[in-house]
Tab-separated table of C-alpha atoms in Angstrom:
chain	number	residue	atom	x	y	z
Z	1	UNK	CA	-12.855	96.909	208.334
Z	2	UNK	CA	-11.188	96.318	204.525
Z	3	UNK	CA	-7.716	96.082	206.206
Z	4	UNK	CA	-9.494	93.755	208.894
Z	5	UNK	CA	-11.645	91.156	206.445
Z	6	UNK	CA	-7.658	91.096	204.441
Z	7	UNK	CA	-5.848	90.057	207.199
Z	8	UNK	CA	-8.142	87.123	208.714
Z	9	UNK	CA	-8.900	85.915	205.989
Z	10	UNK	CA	-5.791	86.549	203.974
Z	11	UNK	CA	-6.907	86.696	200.866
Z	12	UNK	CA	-6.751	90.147	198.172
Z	13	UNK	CA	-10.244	89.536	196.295
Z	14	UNK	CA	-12.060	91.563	199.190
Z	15	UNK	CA	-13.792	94.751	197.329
Z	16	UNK	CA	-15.746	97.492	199.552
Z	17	UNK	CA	-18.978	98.276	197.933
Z	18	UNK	CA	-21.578	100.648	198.315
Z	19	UNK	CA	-23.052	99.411	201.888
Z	20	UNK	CA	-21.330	95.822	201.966
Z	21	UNK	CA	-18.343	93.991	201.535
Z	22	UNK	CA	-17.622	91.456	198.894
Z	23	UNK	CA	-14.895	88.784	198.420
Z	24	UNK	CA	-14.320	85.599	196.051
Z	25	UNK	CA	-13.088	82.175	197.698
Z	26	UNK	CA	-12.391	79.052	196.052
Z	27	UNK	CA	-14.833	76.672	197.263
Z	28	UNK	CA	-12.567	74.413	198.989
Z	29	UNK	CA	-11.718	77.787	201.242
Z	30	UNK	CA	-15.814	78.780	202.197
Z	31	UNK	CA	-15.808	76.535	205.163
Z	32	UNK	CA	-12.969	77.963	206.770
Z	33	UNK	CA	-13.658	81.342	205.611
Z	34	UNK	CA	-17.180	81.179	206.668
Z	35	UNK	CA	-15.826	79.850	210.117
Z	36	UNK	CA	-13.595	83.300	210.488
Z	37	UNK	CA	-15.786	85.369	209.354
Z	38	UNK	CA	-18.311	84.182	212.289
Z	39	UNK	CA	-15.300	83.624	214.929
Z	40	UNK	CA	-12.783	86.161	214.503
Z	41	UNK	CA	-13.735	89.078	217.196
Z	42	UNK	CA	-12.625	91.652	214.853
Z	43	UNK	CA	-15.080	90.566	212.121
Z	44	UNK	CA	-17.932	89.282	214.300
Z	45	UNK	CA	-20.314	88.355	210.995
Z	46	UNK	CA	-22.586	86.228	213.592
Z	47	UNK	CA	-25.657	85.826	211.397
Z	48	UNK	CA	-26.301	84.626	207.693
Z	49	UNK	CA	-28.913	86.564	206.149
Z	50	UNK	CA	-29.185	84.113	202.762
Z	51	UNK	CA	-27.455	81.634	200.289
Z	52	UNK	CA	-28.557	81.548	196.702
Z	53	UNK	CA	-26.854	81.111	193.119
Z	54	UNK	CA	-26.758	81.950	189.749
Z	55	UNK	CA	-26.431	79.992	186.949
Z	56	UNK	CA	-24.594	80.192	184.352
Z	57	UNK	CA	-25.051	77.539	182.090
Z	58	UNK	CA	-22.252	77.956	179.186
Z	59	UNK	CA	-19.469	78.637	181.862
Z	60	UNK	CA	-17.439	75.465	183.178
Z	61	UNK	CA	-18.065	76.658	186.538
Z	62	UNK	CA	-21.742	76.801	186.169
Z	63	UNK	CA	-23.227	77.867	189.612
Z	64	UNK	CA	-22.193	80.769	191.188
Z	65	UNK	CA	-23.301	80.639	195.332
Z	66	UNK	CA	-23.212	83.492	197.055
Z	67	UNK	CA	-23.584	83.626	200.861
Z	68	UNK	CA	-24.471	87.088	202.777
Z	69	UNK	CA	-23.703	87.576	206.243
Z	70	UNK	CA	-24.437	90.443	209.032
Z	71	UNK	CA	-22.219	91.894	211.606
Z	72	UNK	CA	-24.731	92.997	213.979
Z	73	UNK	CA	-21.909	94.746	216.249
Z	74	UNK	CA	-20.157	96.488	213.493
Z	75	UNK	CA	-23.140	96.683	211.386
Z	76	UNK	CA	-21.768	95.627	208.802
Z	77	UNK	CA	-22.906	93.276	205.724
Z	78	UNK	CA	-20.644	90.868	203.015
Z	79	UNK	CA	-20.860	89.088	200.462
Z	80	UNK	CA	-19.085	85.845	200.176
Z	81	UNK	CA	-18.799	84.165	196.449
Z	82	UNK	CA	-17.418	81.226	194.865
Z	83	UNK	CA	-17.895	78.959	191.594
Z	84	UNK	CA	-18.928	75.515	191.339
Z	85	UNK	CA	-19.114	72.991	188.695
Z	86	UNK	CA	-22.200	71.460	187.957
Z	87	UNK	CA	-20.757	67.501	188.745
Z	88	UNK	CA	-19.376	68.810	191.900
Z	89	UNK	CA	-20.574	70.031	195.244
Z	90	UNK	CA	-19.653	72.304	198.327
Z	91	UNK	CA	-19.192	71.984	201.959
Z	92	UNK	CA	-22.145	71.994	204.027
Z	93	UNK	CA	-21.921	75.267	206.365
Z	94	UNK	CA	-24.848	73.840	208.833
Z	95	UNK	CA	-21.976	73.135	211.596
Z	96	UNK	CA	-21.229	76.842	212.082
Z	97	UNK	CA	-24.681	78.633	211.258
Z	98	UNK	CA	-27.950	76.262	212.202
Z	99	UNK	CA	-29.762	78.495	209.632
Z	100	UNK	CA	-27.894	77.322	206.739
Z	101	UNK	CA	-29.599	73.862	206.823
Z	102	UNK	CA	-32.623	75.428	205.105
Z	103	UNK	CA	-30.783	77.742	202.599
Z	104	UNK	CA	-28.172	74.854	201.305
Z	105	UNK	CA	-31.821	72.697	200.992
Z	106	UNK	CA	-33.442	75.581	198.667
Z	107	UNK	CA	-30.238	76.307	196.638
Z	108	UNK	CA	-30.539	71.676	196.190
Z	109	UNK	CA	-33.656	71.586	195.473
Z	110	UNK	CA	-33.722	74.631	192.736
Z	111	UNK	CA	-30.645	74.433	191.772
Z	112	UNK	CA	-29.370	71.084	192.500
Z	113	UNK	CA	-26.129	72.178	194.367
Z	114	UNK	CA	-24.632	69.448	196.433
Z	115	UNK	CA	-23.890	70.212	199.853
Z	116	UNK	CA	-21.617	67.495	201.445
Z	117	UNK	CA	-22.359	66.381	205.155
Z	118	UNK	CA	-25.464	68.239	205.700
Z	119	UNK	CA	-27.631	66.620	208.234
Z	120	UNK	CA	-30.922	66.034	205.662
Z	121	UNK	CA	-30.489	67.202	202.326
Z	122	UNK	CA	-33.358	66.521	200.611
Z	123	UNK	CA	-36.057	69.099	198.464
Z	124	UNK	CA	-37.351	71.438	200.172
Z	125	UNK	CA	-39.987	73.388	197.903
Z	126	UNK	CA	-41.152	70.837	195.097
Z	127	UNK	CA	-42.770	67.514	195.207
Z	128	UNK	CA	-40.483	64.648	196.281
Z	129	UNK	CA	-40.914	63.439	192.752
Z	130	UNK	CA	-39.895	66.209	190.926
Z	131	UNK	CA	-37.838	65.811	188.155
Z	132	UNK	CA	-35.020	68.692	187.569
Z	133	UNK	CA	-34.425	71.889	189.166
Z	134	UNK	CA	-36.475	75.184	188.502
Z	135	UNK	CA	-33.894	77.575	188.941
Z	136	UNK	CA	-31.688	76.409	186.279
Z	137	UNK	CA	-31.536	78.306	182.861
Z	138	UNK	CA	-32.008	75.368	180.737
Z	139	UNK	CA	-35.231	73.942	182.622
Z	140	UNK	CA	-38.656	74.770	180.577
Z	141	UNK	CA	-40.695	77.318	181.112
Z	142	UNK	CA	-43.851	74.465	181.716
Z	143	UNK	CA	-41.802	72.082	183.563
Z	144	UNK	CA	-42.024	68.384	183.066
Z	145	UNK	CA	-44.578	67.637	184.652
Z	146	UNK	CA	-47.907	68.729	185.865
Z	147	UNK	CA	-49.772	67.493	188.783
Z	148	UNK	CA	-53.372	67.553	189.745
Z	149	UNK	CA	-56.185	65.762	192.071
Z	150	UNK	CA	-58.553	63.545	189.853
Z	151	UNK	CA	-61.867	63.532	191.808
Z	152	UNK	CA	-62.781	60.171	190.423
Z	153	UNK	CA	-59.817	58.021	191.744
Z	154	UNK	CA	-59.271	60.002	194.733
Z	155	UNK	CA	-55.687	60.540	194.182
Z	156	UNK	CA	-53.147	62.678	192.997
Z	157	UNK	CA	-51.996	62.194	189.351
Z	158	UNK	CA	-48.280	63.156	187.624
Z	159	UNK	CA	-48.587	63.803	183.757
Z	160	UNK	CA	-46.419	64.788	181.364
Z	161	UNK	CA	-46.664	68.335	179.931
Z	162	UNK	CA	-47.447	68.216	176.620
Z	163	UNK	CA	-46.935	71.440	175.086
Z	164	UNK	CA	-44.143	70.505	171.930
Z	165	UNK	CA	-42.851	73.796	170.530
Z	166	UNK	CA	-43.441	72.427	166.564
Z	167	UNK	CA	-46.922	72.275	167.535
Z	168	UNK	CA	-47.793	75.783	169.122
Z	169	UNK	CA	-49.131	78.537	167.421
Z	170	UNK	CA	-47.428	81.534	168.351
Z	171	UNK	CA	-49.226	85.005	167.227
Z	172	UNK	CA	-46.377	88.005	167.208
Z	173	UNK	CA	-48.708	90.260	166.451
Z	174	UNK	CA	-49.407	93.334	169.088
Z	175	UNK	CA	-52.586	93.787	170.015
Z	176	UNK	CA	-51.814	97.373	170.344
Z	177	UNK	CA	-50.627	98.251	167.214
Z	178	UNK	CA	-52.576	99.552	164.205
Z	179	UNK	CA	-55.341	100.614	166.688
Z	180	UNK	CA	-56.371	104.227	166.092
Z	181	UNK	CA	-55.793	106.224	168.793
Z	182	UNK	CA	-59.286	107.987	169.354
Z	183	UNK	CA	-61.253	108.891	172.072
Z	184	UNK	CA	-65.011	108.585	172.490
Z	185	UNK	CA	-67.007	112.128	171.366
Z	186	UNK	CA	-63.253	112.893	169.853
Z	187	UNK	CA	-64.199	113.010	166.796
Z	188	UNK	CA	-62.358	116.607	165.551
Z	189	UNK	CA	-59.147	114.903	165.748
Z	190	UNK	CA	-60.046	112.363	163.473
Z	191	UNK	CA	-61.084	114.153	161.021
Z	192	UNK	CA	-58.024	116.262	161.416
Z	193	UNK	CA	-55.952	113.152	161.114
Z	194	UNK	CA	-58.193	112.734	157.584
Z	195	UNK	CA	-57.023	116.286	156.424
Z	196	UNK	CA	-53.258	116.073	157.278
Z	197	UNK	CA	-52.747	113.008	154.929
């Protein structure tokens, strides 16, 4: 299968891991890599199992995407990676696996990955009035934002978060430490813990 995934796609980066395959692409290849993989009757990868990323936010290519796919036939699973800037986008996939409208939407809305020419790419998981993207390294911890239903005006408010670092107490100390370790009706081994010090 190595020798096969080499020669359609022809390209070297293709390592054979424990159960899968794995290969790197340039994005401007994915589309018509993604295209063999599904087409070519020796590879036969006819479903896509997921598309997700990493980010890394000190690199220049900040987002890496990785794409899985299934050969139901040869049972057989790869891995299909490539690096993005953060100013920059990707080819949508959507025109050779349906299923990837939904995926490219997630990896937009958490991510905020541009797919170009997807049929409705638009968030997915958050409010429509979200500000950022979750999945990113340098989003907070609170968010922006926090929503909620005020009973009195019968509608949904947005506030700010206001939880300012210079303003939180932070306790460091561990609940757990300097407790004596002691049972209830143990009281021989305290007082041997008295007589060894």
């Amino acid at each position: 299968m190595l020798k096969k995934l080499k020669k359609a796609l022809s390209h070297e980066y293709i390592y054979e891991k424990d159960k899968y395959y794995e290969i790197f692409l340039n994005k401007d290849l994915v589309f018509k890599g993604v295209k063999t993989l599904k087409e070519n009757s020796d590879l036969l990868f006819d479903q896509l199992i997921d598309i997700t990323a990493v980010d890394y936010p000190s690199n220049e290519l900040r987002f890496e995407l990785i794409y899985i796919f299934l050969s139901m036939k040869k049972n057989k699973r790869i891995v299909l990676k490539t690096l993005i800037r953060e100013d920059s986008g990707i080819e949508t996939i959507t025109p050779i696996y349906k299923s990837a409208d939904w995926y490219e939407r997630e990896c937009y809305d958490l991510f905020g990955i541009k797919f170009f020419n997807h049929p409705d790419l638009r968030r997915i998981m958050t409010d429509y009035n979200f500000e950022g993207y979750p999945l990113r390294k340098d989003f907070p911890l609170t968010g922006h934002s926090e929503v909620r239903y005020d009973e009195f005006e019968k509608k949904i408010i947005y506030e700010e978060v206001k939880l300012t670092q210079e303003f939180r107490d932070f306790d460091n100390v561990s609940p757990w430490e300097g407790i004596p370790n002691l049972l209830k009706g143990d009281e021989k081994s305290e007082e041997t813990d008295n007589e060894g010090n």
